[in-house]
PDB file of C-alpha atoms and ligand atoms in Angstrom:
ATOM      1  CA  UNK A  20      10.989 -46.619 -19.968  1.00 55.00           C
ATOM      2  CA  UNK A  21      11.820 -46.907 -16.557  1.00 59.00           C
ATOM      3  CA  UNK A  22      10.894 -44.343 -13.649  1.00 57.00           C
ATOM      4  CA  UNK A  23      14.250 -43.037 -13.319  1.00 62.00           C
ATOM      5  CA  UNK A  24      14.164 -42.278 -17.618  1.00 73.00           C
ATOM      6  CA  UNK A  25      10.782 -40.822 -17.288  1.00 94.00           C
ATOM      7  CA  UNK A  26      11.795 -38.153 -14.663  1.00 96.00           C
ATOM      8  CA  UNK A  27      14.501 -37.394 -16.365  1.00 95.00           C
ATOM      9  CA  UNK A  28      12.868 -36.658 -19.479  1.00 95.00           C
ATOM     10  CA  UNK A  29       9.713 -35.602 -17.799  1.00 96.00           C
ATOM     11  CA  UNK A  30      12.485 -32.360 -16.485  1.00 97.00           C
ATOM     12  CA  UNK A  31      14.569 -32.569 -19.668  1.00 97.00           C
ATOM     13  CA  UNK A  32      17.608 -32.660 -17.115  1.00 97.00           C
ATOM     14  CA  UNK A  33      19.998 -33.464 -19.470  1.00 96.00           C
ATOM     15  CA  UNK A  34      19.543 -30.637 -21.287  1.00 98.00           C
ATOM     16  CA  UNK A  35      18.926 -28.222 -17.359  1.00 98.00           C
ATOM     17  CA  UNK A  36      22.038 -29.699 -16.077  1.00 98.00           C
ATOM     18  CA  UNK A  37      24.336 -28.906 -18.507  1.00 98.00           C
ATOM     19  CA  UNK A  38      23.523 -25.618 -18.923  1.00 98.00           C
ATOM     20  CA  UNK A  39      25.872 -24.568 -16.371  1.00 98.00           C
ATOM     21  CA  UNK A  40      29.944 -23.193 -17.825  1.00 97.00           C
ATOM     22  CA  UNK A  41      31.939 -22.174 -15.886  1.00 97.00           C
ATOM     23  CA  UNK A  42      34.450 -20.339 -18.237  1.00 97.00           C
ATOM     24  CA  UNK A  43      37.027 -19.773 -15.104  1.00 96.00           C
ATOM     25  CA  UNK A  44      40.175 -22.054 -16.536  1.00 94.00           C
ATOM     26  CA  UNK A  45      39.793 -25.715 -15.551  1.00 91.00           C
ATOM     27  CA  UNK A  46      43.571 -25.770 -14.701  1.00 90.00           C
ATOM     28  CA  UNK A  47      42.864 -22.916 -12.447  1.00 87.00           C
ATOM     29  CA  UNK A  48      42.457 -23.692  -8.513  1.00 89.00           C
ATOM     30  CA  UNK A  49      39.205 -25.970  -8.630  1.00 94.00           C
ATOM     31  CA  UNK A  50      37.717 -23.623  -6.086  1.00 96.00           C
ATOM     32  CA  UNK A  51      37.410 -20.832  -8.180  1.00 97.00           C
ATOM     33  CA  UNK A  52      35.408 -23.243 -10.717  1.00 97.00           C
ATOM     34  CA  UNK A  53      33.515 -24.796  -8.205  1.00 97.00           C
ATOM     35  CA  UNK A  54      32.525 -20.835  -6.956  1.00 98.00           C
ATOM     36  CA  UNK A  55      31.825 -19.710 -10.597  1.00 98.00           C
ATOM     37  CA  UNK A  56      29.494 -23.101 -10.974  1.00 98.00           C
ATOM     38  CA  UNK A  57      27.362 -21.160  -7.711  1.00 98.00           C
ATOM     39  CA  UNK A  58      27.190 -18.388  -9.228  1.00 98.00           C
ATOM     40  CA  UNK A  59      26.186 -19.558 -12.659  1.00 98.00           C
ATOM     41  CA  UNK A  60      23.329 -21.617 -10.512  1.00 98.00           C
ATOM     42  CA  UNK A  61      22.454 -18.931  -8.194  1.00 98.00           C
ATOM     43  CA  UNK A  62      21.280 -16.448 -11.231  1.00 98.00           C
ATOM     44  CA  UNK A  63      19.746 -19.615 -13.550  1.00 98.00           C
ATOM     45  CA  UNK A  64      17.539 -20.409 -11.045  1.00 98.00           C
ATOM     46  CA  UNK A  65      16.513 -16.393 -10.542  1.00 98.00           C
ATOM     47  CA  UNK A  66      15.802 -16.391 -13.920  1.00 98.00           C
ATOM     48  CA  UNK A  67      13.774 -19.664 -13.878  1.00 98.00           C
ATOM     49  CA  UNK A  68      11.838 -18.240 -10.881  1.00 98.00           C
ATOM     50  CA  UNK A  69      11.205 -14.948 -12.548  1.00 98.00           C
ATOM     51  CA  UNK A  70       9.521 -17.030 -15.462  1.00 98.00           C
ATOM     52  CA  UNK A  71       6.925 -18.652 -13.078  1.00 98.00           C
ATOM     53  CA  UNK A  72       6.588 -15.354 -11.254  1.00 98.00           C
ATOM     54  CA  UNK A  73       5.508 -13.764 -14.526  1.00 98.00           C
ATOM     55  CA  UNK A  74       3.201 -16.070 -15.901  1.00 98.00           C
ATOM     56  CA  UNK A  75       1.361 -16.403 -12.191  1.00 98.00           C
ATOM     57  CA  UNK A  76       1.536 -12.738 -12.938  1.00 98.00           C
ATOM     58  CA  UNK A  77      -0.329 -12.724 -16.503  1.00 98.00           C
ATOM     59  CA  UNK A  78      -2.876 -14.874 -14.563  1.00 98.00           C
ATOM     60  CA  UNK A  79      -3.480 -12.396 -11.983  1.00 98.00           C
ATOM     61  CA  UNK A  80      -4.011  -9.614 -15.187  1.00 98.00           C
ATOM     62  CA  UNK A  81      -6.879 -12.248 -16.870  1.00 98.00           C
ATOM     63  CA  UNK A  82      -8.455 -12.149 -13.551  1.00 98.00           C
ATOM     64  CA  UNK A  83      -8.708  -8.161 -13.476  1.00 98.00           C
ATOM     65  CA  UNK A  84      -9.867  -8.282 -16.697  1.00 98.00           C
ATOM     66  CA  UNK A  85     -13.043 -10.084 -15.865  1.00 98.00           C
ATOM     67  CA  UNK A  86     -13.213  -9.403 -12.081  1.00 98.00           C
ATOM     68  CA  UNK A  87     -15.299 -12.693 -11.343  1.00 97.00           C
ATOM     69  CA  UNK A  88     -14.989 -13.335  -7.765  1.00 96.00           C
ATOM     70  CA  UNK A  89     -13.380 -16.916  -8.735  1.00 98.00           C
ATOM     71  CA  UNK A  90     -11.056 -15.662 -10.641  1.00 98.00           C
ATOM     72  CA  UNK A  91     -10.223 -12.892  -7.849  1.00 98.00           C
ATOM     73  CA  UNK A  92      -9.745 -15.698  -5.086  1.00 98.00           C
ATOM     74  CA  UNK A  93      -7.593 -17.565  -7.266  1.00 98.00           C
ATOM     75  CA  UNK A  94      -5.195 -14.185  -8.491  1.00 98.00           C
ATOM     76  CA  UNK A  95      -5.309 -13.451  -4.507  1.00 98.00           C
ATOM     77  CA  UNK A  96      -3.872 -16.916  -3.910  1.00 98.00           C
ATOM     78  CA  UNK A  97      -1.475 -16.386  -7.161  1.00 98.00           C
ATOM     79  CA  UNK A  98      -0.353 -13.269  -5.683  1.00 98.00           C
ATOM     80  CA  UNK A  99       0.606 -14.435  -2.223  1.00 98.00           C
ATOM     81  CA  UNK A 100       2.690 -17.607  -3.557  1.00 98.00           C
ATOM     82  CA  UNK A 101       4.440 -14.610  -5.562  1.00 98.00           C
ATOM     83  CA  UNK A 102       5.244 -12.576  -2.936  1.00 97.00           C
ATOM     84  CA  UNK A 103       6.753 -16.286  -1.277  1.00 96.00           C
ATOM     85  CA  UNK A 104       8.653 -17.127  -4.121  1.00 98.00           C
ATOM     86  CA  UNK A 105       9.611 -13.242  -4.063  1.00 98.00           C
ATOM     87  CA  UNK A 106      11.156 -14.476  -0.376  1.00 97.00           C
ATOM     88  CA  UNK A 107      12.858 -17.158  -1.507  1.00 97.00           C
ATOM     89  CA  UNK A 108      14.757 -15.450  -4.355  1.00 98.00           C
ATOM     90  CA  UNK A 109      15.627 -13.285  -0.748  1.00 98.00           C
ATOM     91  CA  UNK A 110      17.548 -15.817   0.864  1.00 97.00           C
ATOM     92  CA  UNK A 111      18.756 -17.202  -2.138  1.00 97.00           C
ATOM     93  CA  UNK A 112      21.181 -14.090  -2.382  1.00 97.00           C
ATOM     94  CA  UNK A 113      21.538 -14.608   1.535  1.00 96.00           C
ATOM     95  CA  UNK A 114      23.110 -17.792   0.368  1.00 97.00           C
ATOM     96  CA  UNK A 115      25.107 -15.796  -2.406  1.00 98.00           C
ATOM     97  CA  UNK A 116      26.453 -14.385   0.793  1.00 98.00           C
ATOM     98  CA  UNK A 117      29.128 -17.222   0.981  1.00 98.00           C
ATOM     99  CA  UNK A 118      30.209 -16.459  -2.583  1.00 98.00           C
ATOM    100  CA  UNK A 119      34.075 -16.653  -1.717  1.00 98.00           C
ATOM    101  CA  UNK A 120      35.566 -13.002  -2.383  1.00 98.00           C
ATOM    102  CA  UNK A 121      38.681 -14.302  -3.608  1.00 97.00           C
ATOM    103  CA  UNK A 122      36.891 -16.869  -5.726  1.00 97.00           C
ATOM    104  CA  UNK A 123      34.888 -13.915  -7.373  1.00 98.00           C
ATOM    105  CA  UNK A 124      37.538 -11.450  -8.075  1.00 98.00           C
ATOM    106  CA  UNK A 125      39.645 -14.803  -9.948  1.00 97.00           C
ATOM    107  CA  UNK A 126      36.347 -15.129 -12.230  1.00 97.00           C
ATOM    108  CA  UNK A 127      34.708 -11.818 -12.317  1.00 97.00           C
ATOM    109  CA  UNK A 128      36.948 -11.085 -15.526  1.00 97.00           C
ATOM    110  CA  UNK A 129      35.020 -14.136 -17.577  1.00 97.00           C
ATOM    111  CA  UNK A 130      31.672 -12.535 -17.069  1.00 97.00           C
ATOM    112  CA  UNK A 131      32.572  -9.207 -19.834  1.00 96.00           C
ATOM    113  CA  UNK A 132      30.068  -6.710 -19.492  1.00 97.00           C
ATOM    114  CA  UNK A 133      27.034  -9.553 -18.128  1.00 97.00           C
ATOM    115  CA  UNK A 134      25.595  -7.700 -15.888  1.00 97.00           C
ATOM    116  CA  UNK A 135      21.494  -8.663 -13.733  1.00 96.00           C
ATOM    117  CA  UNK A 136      20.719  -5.094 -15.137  1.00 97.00           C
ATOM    118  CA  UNK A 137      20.502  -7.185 -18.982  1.00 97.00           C
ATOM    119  CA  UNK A 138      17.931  -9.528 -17.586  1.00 98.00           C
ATOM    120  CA  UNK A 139      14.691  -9.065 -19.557  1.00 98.00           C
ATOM    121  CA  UNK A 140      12.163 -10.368 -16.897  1.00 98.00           C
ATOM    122  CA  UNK A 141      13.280  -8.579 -13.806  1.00 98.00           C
ATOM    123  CA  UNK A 142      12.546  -5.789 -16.623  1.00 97.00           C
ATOM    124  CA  UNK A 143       9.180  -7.123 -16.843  1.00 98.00           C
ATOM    125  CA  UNK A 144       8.815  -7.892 -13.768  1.00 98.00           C
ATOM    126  CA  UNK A 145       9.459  -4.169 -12.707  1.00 97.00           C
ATOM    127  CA  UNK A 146       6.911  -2.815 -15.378  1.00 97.00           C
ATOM    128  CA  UNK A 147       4.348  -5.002 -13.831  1.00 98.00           C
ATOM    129  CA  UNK A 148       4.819  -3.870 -10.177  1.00 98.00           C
ATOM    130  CA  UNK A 149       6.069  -0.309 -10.617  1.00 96.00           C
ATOM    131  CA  UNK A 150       7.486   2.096  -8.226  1.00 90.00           C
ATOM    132  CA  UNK A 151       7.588   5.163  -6.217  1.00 85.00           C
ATOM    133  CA  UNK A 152       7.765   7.359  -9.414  1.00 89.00           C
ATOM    134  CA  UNK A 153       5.520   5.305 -11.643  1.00 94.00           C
ATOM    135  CA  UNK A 154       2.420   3.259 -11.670  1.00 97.00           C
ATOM    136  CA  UNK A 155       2.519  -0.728 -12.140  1.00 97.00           C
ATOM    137  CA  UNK A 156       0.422  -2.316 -15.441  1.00 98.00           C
ATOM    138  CA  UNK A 157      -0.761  -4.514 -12.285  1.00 98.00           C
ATOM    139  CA  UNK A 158      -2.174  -1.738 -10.464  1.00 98.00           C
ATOM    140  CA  UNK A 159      -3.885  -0.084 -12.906  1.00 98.00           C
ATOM    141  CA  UNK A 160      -5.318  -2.776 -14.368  1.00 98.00           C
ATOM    142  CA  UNK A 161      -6.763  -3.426 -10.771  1.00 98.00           C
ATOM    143  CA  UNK A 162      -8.101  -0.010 -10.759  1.00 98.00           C
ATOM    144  CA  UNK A 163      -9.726  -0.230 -13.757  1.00 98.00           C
ATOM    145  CA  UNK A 164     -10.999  -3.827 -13.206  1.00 98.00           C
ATOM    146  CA  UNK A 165     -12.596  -2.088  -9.954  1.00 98.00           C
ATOM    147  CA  UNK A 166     -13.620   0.727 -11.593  1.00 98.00           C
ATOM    148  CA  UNK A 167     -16.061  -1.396 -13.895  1.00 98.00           C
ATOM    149  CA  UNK A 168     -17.597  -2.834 -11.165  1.00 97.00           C
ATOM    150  CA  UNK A 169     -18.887   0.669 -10.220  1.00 98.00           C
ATOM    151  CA  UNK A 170     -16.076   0.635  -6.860  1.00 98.00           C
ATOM    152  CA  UNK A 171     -13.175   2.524  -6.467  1.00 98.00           C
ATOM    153  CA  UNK A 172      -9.371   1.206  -4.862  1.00 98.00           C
ATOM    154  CA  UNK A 173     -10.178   4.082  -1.823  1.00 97.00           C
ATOM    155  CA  UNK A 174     -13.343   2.460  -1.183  1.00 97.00           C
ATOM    156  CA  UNK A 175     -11.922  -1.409  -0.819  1.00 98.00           C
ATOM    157  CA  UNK A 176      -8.398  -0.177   1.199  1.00 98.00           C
ATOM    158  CA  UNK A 177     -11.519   1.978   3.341  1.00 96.00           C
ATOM    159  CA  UNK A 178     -13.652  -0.918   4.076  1.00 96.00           C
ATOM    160  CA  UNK A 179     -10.820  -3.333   4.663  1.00 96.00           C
ATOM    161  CA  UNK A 180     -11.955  -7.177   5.373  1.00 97.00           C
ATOM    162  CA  UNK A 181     -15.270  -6.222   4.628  1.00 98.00           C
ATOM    163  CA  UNK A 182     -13.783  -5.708   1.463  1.00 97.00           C
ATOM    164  CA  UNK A 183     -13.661  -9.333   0.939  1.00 97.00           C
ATOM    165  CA  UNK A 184     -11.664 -11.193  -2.082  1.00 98.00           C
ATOM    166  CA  UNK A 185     -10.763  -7.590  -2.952  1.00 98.00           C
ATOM    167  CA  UNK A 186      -9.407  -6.579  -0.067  1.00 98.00           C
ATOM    168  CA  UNK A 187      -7.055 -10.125  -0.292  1.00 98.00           C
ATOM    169  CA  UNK A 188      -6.063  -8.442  -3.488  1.00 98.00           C
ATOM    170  CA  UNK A 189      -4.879  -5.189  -1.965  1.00 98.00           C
ATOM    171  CA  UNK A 190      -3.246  -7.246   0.429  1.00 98.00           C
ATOM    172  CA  UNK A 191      -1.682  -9.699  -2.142  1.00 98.00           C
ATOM    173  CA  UNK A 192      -0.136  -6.519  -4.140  1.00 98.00           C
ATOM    174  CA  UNK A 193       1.471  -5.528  -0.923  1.00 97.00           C
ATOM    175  CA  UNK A 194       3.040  -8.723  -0.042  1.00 96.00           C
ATOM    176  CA  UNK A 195       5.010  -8.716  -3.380  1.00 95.00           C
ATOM    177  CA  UNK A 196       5.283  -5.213  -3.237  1.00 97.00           C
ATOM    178  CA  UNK A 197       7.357  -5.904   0.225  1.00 96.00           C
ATOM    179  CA  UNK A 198       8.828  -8.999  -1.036  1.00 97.00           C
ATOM    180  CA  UNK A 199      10.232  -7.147  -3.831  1.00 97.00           C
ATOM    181  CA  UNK A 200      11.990  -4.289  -2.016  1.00 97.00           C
ATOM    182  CA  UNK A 201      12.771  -7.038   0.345  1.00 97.00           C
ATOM    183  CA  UNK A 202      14.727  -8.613  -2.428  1.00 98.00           C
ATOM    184  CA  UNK A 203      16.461  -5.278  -3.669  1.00 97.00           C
ATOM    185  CA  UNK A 204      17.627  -4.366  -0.227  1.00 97.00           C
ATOM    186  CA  UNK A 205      19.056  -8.004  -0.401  1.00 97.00           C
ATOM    187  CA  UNK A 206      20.750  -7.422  -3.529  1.00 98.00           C
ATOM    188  CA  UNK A 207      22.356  -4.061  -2.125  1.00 98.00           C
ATOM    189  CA  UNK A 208      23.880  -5.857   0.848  1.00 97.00           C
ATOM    190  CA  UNK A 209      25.254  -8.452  -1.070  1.00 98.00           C
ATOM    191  CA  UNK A 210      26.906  -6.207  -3.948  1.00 98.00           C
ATOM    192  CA  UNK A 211      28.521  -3.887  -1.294  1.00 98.00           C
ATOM    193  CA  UNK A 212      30.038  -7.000   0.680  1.00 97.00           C
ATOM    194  CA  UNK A 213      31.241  -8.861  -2.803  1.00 98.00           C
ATOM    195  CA  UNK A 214      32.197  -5.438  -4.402  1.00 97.00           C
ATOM    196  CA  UNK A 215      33.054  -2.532  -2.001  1.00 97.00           C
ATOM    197  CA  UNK A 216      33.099   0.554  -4.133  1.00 95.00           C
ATOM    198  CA  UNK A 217      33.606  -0.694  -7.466  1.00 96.00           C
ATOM    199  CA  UNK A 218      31.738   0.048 -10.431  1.00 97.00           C
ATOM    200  CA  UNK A 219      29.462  -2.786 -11.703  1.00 97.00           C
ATOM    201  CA  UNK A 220      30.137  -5.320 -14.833  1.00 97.00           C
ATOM    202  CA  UNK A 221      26.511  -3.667 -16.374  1.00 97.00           C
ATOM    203  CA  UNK A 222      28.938  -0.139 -16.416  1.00 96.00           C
ATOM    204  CA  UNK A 223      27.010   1.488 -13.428  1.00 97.00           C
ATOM    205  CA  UNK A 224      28.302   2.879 -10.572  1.00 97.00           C
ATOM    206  CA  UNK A 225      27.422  -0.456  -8.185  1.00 97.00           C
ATOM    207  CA  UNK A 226      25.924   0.242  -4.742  1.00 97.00           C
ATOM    208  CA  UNK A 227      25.045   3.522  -4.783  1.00 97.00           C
ATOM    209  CA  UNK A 228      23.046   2.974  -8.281  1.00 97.00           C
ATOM    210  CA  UNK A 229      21.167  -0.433  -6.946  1.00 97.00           C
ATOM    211  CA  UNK A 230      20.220   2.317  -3.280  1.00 97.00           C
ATOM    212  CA  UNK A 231      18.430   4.610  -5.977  1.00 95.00           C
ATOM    213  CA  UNK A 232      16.462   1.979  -7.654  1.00 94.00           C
ATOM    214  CA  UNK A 233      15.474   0.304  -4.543  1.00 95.00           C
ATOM    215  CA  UNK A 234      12.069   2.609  -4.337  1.00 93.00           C
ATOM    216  CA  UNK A 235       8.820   0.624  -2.570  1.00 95.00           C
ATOM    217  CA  UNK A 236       6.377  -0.446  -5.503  1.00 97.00           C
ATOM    218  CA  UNK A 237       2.281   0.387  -5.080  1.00 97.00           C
ATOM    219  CA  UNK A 238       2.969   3.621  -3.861  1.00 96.00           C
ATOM    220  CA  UNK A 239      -0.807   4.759  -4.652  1.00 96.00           C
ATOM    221  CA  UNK A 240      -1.768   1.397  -2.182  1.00 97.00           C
ATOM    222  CA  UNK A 241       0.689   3.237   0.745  1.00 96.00           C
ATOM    223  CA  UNK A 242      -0.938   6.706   0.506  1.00 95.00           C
ATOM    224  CA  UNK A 243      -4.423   5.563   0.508  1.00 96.00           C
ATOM    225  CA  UNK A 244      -3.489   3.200   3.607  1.00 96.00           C
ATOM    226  CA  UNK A 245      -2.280   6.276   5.252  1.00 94.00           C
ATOM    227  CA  UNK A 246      -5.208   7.781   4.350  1.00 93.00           C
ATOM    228  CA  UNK A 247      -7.666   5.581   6.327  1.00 92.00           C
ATOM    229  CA  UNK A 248      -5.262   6.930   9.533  1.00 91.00           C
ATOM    230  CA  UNK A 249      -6.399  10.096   9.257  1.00 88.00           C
ATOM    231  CA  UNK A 250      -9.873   9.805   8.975  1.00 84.00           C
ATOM    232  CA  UNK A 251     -10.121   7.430  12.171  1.00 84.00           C
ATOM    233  CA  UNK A 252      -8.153  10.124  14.302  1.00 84.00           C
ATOM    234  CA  UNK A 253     -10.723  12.729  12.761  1.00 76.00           C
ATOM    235  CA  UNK A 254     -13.525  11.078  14.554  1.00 57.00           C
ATOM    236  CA  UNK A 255     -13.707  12.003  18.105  1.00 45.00           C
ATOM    237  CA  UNK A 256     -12.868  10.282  20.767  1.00 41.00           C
ATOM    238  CA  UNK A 257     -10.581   7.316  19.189  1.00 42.00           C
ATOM    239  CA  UNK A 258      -6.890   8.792  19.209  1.00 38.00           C
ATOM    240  CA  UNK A 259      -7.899  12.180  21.102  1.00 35.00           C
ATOM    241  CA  UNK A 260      -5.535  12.533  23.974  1.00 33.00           C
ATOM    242  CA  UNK A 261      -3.075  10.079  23.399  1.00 32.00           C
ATOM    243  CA  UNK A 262       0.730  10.352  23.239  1.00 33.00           C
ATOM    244  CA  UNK A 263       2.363   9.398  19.897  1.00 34.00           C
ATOM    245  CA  UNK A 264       4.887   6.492  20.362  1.00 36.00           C
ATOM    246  CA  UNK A 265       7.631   5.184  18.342  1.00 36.00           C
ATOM    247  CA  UNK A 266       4.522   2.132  16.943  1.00 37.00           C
ATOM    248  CA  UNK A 267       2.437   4.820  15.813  1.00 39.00           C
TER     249      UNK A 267
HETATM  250  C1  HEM B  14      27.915 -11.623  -6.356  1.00 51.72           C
HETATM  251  C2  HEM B  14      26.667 -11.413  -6.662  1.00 51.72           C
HETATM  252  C3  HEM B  14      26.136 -10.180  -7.349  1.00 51.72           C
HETATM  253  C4  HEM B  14      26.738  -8.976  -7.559  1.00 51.72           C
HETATM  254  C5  HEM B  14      28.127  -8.513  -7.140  1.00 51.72           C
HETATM  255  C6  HEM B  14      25.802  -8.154  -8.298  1.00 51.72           C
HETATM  256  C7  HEM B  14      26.058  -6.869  -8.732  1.00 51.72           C
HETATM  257  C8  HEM B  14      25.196  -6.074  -9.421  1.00 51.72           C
HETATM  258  C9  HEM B  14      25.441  -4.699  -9.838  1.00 51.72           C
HETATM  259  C10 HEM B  14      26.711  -3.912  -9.530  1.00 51.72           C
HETATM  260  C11 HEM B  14      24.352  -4.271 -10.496  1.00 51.72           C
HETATM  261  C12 HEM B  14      24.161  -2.886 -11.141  1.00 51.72           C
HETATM  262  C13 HEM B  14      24.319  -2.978 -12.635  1.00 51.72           C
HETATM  263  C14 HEM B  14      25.762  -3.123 -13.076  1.00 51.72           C
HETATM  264  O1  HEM B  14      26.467  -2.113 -13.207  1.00 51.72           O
HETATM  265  O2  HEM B  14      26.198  -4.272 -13.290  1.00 51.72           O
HETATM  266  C15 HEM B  14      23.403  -5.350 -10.500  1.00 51.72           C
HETATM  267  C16 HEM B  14      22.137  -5.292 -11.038  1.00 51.72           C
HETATM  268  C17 HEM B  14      21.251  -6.320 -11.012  1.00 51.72           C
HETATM  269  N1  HEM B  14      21.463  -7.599 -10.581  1.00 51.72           N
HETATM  270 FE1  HEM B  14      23.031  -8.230  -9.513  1.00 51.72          FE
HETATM  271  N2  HEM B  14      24.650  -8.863  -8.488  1.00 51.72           N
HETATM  272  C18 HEM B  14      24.818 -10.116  -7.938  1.00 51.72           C
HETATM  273  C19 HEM B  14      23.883 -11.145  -7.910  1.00 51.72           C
HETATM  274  C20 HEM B  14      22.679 -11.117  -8.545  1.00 51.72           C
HETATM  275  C21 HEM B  14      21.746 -12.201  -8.613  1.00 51.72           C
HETATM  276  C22 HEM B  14      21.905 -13.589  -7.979  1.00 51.72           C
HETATM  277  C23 HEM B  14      20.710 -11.798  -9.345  1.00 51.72           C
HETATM  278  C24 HEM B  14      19.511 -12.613  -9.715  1.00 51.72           C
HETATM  279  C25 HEM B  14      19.203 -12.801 -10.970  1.00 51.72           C
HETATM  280  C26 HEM B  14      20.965 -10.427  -9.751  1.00 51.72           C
HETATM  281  C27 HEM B  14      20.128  -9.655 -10.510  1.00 51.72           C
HETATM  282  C28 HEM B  14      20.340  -8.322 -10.771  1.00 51.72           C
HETATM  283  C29 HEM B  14      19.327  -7.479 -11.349  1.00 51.72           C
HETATM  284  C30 HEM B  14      17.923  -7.898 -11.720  1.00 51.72           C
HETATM  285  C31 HEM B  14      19.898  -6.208 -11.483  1.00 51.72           C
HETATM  286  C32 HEM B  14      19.203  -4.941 -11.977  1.00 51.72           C
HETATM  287  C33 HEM B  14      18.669  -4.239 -10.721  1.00 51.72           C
HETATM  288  C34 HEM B  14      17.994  -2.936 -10.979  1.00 51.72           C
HETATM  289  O3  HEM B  14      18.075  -2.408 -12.111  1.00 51.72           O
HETATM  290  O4  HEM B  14      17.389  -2.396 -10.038  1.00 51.72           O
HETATM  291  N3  HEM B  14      22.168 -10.053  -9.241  1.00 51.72           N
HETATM  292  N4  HEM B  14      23.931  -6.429  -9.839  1.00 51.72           N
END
């Protein structure tokens, strides 16, 4: 076996690369394949993401359920390459940007009823980091993880780096927290520019649907960070006297 074979098997590209249909006619205009072919690319390798994204995920879970420092340091670490890969599945649909409008309306008819609302991880992936309205499984289980060690979440936003590996948790859960809305506000701008008002393939009503989901996840993280604002301007003598500005 030579090195090129082994790579190739090592990937199973044969199998990756031709996973990818167009089902636009092939005696269409070869643009309109050659668009579809992004498209079909741009959402395989979401998906493919989302799978690594959810198993680092599971890790980080394991490591609340024992709350070993070790294992903290390593689901901090987990969680910050998660909020990066959160960032590049960002400008990924920046890149979906140069979809060609007239290349999507010729194909949008092949994809039926296909809609991102079907896909089962971002489903997942939404259970684990929650939203405004309701608690994360990745939350609580931090909470509860913390709550065995005798601490509380308050305490570890209070202390903040003196906090330690916990506090790089906290942090962690915020990056992808931000990463994620970052993502859905992405997703917004590119469905208004590639669909206007129309109604989406999933049967919902498009933009203004995707603007109602797009809620900030670790909402209980927020409020006790806003919290820790309000004790320092209780104590005398640190905020007294000065002007709120548009920073504050
Ligand atoms: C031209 C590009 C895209 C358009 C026009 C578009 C449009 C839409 C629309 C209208 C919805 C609402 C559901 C519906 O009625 O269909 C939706 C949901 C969704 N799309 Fe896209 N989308 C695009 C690209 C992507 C990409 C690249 C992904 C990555 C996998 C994706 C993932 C999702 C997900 C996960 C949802 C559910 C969002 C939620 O429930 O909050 N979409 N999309």
């Amino acid at each position: 076996m030579d090195a090129e074979d082994s790579y190739h098997e090592y990937l199973r590209l044969d199998e990756l690369l031709s996973l990818q249909q167009p089902r636009a006619p092939k005696d269409g205009p070869d643009h309109t394949v050659l668009s579809e072919h992004f498209f079909i690319v741009c959402h395989q390798t979401c998906e493919l993401w989302l799978k690594q994204i959810l198993v680092d995920l599971a890790a980080v879970e394991e490591a609340f359920l024992t709350m070993r420092t070790a294992d903290l340091e390593r689901a901090a670490d987990l969680l910050y390459r998660v909020g990066d890969l959160l960032r590049l599945l960002h400008e990924q649909l920046v890149a979906m940007e140069r979809l060609p409008l007239e290349d999507f309306a010729n194909f949008r008819r092949y994809l039926g009823s296909a809609s991102g609302v079907q896909s089962t991880q971002f489903h997942q992936l939404d259970r684990k980091l929650g939203n405004a309205a309701r608690t994360g499984i990745l939350y609580t289980a931090f909470a509860q993880g913390v709550e065995r060690t005798g601490g509380t979440v308050a305490a570890i936003v209070e202390a903040g780096v003196a906090a330690g590996t916990e506090h790089r948790i906290v942090e962690g859960l915020l990056h992808l927290g931000n990463g994620y809305m970052r993502w859905k506000v992405g997703h917004v701008g590119l469905t208004s520019r590639m669909l206007g008002e129309n109604t989406g393939t999933g049967g919902s009503a498009g933009v203004g649907y995707l603007m109602d989901r797009a809620t900030l996840p670790f909402a209980e993280l927020r409020a006790l960070r806003g919290r820790v604002h309000q004790r320092k301007s209780g104590v005398a003598g640190t905020t007294a006297g000065r002007g709120a500005s548009a920073s504050d």
